[in-house]
Short mmCIF file of C-alpha atoms and ligand atoms in Angstrom, two decimals:
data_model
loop_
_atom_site.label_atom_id
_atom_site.label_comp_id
_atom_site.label_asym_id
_atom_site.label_seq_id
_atom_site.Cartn_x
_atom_site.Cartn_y
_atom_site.Cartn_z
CA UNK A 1 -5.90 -8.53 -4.96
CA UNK A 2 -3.86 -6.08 -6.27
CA UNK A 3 0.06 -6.84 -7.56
CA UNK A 4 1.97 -6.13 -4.24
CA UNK A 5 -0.92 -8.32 -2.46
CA UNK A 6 -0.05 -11.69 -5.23
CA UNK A 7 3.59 -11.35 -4.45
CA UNK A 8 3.46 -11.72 -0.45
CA UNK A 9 0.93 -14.39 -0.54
CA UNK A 10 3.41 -15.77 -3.44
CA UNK A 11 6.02 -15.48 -1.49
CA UNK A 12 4.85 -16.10 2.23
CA UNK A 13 3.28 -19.26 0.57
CA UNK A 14 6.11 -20.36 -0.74
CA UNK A 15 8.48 -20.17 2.59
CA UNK A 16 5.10 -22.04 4.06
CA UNK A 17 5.67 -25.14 2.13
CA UNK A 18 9.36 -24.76 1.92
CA UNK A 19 10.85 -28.02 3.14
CA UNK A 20 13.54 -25.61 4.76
CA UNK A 21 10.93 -22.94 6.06
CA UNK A 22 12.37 -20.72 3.32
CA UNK A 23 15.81 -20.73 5.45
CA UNK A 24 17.56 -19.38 2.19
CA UNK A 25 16.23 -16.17 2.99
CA UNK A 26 17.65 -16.00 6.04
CA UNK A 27 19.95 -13.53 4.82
CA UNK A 28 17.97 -10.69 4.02
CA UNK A 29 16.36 -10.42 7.01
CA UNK A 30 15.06 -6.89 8.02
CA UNK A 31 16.34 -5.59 4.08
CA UNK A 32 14.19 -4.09 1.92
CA UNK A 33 14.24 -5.41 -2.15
CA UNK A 34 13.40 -3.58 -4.77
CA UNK A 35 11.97 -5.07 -7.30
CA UNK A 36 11.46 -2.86 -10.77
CA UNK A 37 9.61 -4.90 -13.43
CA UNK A 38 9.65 -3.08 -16.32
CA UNK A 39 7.15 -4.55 -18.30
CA UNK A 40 4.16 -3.54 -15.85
CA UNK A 41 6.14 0.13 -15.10
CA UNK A 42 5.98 -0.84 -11.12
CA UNK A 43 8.64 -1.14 -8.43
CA UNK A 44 7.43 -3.47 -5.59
CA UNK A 45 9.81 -3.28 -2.54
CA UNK A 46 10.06 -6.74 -0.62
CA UNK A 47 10.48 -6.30 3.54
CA UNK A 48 11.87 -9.15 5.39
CA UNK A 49 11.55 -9.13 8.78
CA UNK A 50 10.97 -11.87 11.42
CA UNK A 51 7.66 -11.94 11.08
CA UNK A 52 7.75 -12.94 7.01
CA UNK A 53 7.44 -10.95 3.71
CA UNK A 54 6.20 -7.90 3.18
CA UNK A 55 5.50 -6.21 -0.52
CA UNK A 56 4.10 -2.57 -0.72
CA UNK A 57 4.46 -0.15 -3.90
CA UNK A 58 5.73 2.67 -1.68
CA UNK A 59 9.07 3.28 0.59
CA UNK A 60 10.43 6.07 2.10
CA UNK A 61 14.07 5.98 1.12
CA UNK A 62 16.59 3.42 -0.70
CA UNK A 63 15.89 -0.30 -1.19
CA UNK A 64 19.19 -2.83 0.08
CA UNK A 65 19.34 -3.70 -3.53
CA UNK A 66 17.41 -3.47 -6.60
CA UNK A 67 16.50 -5.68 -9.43
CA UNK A 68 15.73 -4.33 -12.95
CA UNK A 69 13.95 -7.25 -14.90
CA UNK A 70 10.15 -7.94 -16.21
CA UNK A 71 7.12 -9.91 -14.90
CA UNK A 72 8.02 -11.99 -18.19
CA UNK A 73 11.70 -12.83 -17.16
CA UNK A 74 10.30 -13.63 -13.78
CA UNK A 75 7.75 -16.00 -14.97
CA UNK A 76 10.55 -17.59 -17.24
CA UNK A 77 12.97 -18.29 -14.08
CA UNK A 78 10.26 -19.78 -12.02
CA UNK A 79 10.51 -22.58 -15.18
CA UNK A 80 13.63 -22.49 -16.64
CA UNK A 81 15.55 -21.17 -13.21
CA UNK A 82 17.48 -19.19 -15.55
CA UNK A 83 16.70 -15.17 -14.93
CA UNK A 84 17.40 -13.79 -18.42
CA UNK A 85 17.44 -10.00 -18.50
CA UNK A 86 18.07 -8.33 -15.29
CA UNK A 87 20.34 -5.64 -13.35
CA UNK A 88 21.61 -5.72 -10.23
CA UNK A 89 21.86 -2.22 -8.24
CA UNK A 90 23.43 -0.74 -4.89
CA UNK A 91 24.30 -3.95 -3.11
CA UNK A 92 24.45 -6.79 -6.12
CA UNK A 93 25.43 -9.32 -3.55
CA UNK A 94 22.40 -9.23 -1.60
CA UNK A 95 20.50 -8.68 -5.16
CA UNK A 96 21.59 -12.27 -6.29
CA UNK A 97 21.10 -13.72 -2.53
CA UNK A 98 17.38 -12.74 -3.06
CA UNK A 99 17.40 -14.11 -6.96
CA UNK A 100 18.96 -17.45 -5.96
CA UNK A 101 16.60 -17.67 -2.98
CA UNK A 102 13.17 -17.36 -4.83
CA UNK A 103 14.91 -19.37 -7.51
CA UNK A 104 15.07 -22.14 -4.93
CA UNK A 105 11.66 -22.23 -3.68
CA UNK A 106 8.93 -23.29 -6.05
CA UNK A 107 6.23 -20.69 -6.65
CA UNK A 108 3.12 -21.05 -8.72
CA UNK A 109 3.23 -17.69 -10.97
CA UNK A 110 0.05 -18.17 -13.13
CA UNK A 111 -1.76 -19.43 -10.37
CA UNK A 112 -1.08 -16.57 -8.10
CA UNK A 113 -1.31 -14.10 -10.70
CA UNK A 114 -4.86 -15.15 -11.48
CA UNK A 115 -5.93 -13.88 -8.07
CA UNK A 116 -4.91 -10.63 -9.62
CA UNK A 117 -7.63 -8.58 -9.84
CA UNK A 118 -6.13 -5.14 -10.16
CA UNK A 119 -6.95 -2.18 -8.14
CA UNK A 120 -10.94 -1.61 -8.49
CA UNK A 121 -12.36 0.02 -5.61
CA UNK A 122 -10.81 1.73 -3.24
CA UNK A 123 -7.93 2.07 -5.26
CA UNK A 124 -7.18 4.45 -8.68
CA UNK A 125 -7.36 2.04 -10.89
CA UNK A 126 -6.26 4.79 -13.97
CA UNK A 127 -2.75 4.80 -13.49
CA UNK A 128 -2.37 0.86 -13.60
CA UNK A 129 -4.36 -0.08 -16.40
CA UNK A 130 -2.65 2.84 -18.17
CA UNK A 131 0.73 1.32 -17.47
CA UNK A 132 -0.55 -2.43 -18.19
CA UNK A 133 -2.29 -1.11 -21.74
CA UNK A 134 0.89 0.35 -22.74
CA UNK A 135 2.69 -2.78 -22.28
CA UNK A 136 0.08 -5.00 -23.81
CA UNK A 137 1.50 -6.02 -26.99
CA UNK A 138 4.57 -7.04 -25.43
CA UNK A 139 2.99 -8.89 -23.10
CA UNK A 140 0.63 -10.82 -24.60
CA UNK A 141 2.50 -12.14 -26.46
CA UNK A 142 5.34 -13.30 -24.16
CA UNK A 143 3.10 -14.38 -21.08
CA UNK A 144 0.06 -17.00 -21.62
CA UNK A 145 -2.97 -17.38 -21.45
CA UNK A 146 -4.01 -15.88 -17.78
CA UNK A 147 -2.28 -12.92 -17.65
CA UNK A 148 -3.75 -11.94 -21.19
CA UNK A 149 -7.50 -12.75 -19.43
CA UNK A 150 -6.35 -10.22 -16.54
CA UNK A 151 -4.96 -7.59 -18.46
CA UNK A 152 -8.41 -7.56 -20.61
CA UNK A 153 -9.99 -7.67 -16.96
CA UNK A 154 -8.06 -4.94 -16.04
CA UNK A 155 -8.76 -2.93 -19.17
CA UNK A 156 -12.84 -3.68 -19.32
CA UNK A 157 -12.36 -1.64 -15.43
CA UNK A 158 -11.84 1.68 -16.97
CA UNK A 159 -15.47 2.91 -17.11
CA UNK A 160 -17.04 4.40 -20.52
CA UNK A 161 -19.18 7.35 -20.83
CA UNK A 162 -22.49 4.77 -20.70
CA UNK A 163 -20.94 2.87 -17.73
CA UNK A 164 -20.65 6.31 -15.82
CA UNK A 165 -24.22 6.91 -16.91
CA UNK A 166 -25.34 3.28 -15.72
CA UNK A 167 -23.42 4.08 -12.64
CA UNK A 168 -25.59 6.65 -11.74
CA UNK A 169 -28.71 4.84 -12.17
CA UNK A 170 -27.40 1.51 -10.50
CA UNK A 171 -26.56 4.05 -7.36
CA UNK A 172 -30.35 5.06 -7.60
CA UNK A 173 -31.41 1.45 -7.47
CA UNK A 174 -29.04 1.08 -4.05
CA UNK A 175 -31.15 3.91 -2.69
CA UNK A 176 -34.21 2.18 -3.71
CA UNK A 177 -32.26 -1.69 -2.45
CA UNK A 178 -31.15 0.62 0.95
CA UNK A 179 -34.82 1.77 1.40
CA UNK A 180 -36.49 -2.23 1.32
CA UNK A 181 -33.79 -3.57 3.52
CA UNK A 182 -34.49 -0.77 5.90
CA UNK A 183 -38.02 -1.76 5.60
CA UNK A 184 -36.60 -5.48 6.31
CA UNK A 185 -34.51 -3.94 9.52
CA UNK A 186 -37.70 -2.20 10.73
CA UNK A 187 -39.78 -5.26 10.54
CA UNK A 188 -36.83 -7.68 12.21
CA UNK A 189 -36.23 -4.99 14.83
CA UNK A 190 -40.17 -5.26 15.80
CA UNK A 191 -39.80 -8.65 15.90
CA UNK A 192 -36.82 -9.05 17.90
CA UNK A 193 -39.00 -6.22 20.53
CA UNK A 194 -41.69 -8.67 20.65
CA UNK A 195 -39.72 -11.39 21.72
CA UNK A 196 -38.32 -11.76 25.57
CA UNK A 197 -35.25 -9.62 26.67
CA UNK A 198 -32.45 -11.54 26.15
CA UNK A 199 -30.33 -12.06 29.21
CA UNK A 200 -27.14 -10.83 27.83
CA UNK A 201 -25.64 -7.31 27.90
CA UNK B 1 -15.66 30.81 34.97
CA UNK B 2 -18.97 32.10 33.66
CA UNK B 3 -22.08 30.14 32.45
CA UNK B 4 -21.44 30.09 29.36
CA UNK B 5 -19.43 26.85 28.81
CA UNK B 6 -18.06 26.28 25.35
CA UNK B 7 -20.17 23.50 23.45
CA UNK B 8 -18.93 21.72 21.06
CA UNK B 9 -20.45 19.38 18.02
CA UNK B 10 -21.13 15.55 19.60
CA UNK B 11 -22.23 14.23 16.05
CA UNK B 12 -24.98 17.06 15.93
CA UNK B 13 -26.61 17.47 19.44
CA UNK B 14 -24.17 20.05 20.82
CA UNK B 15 -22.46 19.03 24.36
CA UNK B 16 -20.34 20.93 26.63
CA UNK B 17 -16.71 20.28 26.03
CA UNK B 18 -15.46 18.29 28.97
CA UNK B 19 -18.63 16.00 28.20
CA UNK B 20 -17.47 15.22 24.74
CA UNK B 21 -14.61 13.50 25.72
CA UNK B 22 -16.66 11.29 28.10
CA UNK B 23 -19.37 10.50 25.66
CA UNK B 24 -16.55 9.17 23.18
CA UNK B 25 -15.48 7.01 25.27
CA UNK B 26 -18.57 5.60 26.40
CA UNK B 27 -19.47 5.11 22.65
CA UNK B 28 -15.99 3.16 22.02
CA UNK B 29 -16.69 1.13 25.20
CA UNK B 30 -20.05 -0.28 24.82
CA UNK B 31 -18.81 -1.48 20.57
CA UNK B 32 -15.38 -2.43 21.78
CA UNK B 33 -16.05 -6.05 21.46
CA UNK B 34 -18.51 -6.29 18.25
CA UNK B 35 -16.29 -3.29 16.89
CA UNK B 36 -14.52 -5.45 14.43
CA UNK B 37 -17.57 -7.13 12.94
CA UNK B 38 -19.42 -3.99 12.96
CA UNK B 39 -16.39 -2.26 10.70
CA UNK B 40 -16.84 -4.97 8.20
CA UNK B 41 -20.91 -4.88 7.89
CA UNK B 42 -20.96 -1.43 8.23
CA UNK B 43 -18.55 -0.53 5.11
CA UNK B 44 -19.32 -4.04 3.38
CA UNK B 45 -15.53 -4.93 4.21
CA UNK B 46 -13.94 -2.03 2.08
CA UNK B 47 -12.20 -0.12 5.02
CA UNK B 48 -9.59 -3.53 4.70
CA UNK B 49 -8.92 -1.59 1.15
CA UNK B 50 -8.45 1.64 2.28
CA UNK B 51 -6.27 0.34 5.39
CA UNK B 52 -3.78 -1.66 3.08
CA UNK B 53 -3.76 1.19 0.60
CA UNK B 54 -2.85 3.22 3.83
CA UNK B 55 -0.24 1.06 4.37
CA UNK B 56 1.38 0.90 0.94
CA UNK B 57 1.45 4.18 0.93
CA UNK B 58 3.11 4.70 4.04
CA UNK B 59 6.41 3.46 2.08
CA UNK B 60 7.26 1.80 5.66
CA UNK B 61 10.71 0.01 6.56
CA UNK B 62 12.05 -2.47 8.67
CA UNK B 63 13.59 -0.22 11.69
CA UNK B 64 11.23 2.87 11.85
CA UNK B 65 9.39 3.80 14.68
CA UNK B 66 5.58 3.93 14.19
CA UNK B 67 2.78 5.69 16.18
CA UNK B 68 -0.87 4.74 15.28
CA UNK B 69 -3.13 7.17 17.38
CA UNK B 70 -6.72 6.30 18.31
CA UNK B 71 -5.14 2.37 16.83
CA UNK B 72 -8.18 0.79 18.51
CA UNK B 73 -8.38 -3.22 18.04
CA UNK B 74 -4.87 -2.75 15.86
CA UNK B 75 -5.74 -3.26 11.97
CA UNK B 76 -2.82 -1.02 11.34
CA UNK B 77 -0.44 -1.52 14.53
CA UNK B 78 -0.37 -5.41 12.91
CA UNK B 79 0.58 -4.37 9.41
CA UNK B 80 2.81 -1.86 10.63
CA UNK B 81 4.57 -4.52 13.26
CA UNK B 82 5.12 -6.75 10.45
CA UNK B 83 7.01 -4.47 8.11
CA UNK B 84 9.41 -2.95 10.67
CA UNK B 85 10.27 -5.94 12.20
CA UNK B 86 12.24 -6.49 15.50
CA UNK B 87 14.58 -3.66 14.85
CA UNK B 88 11.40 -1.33 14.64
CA UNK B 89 8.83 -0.41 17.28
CA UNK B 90 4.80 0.55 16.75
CA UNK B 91 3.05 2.24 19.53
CA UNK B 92 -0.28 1.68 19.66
CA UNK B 93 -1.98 4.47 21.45
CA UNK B 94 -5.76 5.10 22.03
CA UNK B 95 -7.60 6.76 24.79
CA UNK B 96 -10.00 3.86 25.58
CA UNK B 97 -8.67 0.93 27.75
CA UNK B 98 -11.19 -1.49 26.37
CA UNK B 99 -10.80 -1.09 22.69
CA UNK B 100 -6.66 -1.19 23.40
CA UNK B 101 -7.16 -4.29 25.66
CA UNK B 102 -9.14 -5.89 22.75
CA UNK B 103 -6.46 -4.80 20.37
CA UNK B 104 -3.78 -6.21 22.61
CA UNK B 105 -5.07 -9.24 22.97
CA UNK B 106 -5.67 -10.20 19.19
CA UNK B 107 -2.32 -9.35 18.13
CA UNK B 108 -0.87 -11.57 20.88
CA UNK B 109 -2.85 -14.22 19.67
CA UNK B 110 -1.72 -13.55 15.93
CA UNK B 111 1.80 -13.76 16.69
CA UNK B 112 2.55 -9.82 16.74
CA UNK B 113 4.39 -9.42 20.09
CA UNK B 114 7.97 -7.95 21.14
CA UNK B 115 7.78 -4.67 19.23
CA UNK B 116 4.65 -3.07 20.20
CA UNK B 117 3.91 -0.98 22.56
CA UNK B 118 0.13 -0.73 24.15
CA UNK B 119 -0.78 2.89 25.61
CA UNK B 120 -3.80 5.25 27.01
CA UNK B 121 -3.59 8.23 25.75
CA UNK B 122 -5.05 11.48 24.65
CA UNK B 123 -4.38 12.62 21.70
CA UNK B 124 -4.64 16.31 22.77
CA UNK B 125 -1.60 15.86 25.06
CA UNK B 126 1.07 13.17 23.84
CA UNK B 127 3.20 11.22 26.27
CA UNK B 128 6.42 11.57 23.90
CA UNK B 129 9.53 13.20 23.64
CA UNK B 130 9.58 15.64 20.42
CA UNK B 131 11.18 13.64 17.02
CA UNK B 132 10.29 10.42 18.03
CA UNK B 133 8.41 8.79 15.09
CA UNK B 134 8.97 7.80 11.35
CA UNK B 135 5.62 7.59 10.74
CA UNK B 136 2.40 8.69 12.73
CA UNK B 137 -1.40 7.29 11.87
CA UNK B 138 -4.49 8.07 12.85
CA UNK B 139 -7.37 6.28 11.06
CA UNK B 140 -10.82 6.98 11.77
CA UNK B 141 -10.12 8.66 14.79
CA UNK B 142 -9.95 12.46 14.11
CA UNK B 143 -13.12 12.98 13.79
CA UNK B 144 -13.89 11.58 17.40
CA UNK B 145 -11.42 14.06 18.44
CA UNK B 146 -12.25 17.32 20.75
CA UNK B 147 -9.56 19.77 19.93
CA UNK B 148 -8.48 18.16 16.65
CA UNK B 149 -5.90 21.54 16.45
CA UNK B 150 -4.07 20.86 18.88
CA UNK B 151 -4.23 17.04 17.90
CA UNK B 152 -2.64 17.65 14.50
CA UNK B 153 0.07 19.70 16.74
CA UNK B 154 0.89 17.16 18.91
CA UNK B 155 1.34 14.81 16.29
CA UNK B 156 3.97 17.23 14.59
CA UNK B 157 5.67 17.83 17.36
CA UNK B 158 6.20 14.02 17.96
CA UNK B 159 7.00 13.04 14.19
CA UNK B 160 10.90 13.03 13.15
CA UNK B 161 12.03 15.70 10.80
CA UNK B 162 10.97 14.15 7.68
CA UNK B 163 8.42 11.94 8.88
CA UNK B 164 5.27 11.79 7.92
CA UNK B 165 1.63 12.00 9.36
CA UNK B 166 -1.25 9.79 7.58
CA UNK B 167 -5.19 10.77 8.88
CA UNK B 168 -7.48 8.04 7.37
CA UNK B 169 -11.31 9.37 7.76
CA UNK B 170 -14.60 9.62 6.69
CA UNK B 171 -14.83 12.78 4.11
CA UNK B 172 -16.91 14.36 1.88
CA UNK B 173 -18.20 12.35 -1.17
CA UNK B 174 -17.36 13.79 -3.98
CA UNK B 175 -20.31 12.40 -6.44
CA UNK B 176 -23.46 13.95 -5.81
CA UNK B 177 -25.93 10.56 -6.49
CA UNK B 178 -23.77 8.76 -4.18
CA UNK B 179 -23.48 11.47 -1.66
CA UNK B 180 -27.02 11.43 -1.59
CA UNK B 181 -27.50 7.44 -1.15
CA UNK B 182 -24.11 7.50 1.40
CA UNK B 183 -26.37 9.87 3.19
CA UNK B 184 -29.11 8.07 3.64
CA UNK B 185 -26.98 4.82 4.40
CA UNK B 186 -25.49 6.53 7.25
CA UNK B 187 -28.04 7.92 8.85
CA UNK B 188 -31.18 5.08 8.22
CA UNK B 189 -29.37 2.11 8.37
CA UNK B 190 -26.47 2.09 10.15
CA UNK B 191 -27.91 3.28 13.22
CA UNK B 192 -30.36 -0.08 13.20
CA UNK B 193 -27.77 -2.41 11.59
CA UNK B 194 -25.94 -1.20 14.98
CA UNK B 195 -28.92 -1.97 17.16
CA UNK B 196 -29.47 -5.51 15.60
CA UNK B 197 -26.01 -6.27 15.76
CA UNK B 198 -24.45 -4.75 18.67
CA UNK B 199 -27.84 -3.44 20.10
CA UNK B 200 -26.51 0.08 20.77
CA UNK B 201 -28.36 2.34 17.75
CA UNK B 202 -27.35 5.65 20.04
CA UNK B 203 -23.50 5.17 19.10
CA UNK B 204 -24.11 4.13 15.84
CA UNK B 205 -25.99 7.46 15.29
CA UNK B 206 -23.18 9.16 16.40
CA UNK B 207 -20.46 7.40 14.16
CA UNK B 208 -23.13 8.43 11.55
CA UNK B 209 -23.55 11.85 13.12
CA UNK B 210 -20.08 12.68 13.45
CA UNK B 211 -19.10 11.71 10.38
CA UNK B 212 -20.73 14.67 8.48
CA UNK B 213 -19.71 16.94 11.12
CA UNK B 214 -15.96 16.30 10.48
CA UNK B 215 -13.95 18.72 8.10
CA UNK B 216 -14.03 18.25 4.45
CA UNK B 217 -11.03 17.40 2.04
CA UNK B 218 -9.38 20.37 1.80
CA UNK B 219 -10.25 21.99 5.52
CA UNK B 220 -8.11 19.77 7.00
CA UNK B 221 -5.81 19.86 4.42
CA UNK B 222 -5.76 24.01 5.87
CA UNK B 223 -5.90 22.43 9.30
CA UNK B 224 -2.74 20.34 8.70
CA UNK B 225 -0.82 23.13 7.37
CA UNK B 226 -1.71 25.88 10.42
CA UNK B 227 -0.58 22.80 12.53
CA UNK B 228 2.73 23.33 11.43
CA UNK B 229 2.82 20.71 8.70
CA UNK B 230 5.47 21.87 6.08
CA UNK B 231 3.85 20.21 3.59
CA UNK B 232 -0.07 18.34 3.26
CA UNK B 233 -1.66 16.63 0.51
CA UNK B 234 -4.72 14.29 0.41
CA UNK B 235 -6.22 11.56 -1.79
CA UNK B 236 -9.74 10.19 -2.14
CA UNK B 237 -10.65 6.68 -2.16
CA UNK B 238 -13.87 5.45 -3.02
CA UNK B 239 -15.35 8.81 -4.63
CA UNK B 240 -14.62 10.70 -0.99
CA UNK B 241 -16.01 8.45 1.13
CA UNK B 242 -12.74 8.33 2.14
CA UNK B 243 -9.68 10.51 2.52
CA UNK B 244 -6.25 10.21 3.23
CA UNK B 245 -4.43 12.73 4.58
CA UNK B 246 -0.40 13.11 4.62
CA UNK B 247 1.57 15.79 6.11
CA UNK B 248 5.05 15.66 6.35
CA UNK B 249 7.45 17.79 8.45
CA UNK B 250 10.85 19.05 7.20
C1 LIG C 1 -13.35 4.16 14.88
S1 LIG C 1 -12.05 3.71 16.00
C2 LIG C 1 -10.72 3.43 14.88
C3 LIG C 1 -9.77 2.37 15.33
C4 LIG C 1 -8.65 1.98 14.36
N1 LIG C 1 -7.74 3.09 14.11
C5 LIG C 1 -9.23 1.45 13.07
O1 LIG C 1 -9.04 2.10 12.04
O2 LIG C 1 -9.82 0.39 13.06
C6 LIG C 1 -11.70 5.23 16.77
C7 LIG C 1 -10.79 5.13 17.96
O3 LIG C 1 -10.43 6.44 18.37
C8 LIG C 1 -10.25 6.43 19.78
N2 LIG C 1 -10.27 7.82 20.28
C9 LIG C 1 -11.32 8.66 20.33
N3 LIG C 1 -10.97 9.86 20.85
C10 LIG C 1 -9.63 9.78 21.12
C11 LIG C 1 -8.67 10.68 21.67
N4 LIG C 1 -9.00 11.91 22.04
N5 LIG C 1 -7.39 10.25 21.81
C12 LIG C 1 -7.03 9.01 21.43
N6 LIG C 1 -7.89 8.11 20.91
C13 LIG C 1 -9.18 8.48 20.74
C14 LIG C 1 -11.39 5.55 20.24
O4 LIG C 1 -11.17 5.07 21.54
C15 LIG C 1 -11.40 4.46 19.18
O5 LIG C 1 -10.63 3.35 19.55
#
């Protein structure tokens, strides 16, 4: 899963098991949060509609409000309840409705987070380890053990000379894979023809 | 009229025009109802990547007004209903009643109802009024196209000033060993994972077929642009198996 992918199962979790049905969101229905965390150099913006949370990297236009913090701080205040360092921007009201709200719903950071696998295939994966690597120190330090496994994750994904060169040869072995299973399609196929039409279709 | 009718390219046996239109739809009706299975064997699940990528990059928001084009079963009408809630509307649109009925359907039973908006349609000639979307899709779709000029047209015409148009397809790979094994995927197996699955290898010859018939990266990119696009960009996912295409009208 990639980061905006944790944060709305996080979140839609979270209202799931809410005693309350996450009611204390109520409020920011069909509002857009933007959510900068420094630390990681991303901006997730949060949609609330009726039908739940939303979180995608990407919006056309201005957020409601927007938060300036770090995926540190954030871990902090799902513990402590106490958000350390952070700004509120445009409309700070709705800014701290959204920061009380996920303060008062209990969400499972680490655990969440460890479903984080960072953006491998389909996605450019450059531009994220980049940002992660040069946050790392800072990081490691502050968050424990998990993220630090991730972040190494999402570092080993940046492929090496020799890993471009295996690449090539594993894609010659998939020809070679491609060209027995067709063998195993051809030889199911003339099975299947041997047996009786089926009825259907 | 004369003799000579124009052909055009029906994956790579040449048809007259008129008859492309039919065949496409007869390919999309016989794999409406395995089409969703078939997606996910057929691109070992990644196209769920490349839709949600879509999707964040779409930069979406609770009010616009969405159209996804050739939307099929509804992958991205769901997404899309989600994130611009009930103050937003998605129009699914598609030119073939049983892949749209199939889409309808599932996205009642998920929940998705009230702001959607089911419709047949061409995509060569657009029931709506000029400036009427935020955003306009079409994923995997363009390529099954006739006139995919006047396609990109339409959808300009129909997009807001400074909305934006998205084309998700099938494109040219970009790394020569895997073009080669892509390739041969495409054209040995697919066709008889489609015949063991949905026992129809003819229209899984043509998705294979038409696939390397559609225009490269940066054709349509030129395509885009003579459509009127003011500006047109594209990224590839998965080393090109994959584009996506955004053109945005000022
Ligand atoms: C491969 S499906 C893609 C469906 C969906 N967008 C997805 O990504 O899962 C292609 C769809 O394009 C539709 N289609 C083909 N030609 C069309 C046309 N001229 N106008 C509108 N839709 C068309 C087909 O009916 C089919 O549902």
């Amino acid at each position: 899963m990639i980061l905006s992918q944790v944060f709305e199962f996080a979140l839609n979790q979270a209202v799931r098991l809410d005693e309350q049905q996450g009611q204390v969101f109520q409020p920011l229905n069909d509002k857009v949060i933007a959510l900068q965390l420094n630390d990681l150099n991303t901006t997730l913006y949060i949609l609330f509609t009726d039908y739940g949370i939303s979180v995608q990297n990407t919006l056309q236009g201005e957020a409601d409000a927007k938060i300036e913090t770090t995926l540190t701080d954030l871990l902090a205040f799902a513990q402590t309840g106490l958000l350390k360092h952070a700004t509120y921007q445009t409309d700070e009201a709705l800014a701290e409705t959204f920061v009380n709200a996920l303060g008062s719903v209990e969400i499972d950071w680490e655990e969440h987070l460890s479903h984080y696998t960072g953006d491998l295939i389909a996605f450019k994966i450059g531009h994220a380890a980049r940002s992660m690597m040069q946050s790392k120190t800072a990081v490691k330090q502050q968050i424990g053990d998990t993220l630090k496994e991730y972040l190494q994750f999402e570092l080993n994904a940046l492929p090496t000379h020799s890993q471009v060169q295996r690449f090539g040869k594993q894609v010659l072995q998939t020809q070679k894979d491609v060209e027995a299973l067709e063998n195993r399609i051809d030889a199911l196929s003339q099975q299947l023809s041997q047996q009786p039409a089926s009825p259907s279709k | 009229m004369s003799q000579h009718k124009k052909t055009i390219d029906f994956g790579f046996s040449e048809v007259p025009l008129e008859e492309k239109v039919k065949k496409v739809k007869g390919v999309f009706d016989s794999v409406a109802d395995n089409y969703d299975v078939m997606n996910d064997v057929m691109s070992l699940g990644i196209h769920r990547l490349w839709k949600r990528h879509t999707i964040e990059l779409s930069g979406i928001r609770p009010g616009n007004a969405v159209l996804d084009l050739a939307g099929g079963t509804g992958d991205l009408t769901k997404e899309f209903a989600k994130r611009v809630g009930k103050t937003g509307r998605v129009v699914l649109a598609d030119i073939n009643e049983s892949m749209v009925r199939v889409g309808r359907d599932r996205l009642i039973n998920q929940g998705i109802a009230g702001n959607v908006d089911y419709t047949i349609t061409n995509a060569e000639a657009l029931g709506f009024p000029d400036n009427t979307f935020d955003l306009a899709t079409i994923a995997f779709g363009l390529r099954n196209v006739t006139n995919k000029d006047k396609a990109l047209e339409e959808l300009y015409r129909v997009l807001k000033p400074g909305g934006q148009l998205m084309v998700l397809e099938f494109s040219k790979v970009t790394q020569p060993l895997l073009a080669k094994a892509y390739d041969f995927y495409s054209f040995n197996i697919l066709p008889k994972m489609g015949k063991l699955i949905a026992d129809d290898e003819a229209s899984y010859q043509y998705l294979a077929e038409s696939i390397r018939m559609h225009p490269d990266q940066e054709t349509l990119k030129q395509m885009m642009l003579d459509a009127g696009f003011d500006k047109a960009d594209y990224l590839n996912m998965s080393e090109g198996i994959v584009a996506l295409h955004r053109g945005w009208k000022y």
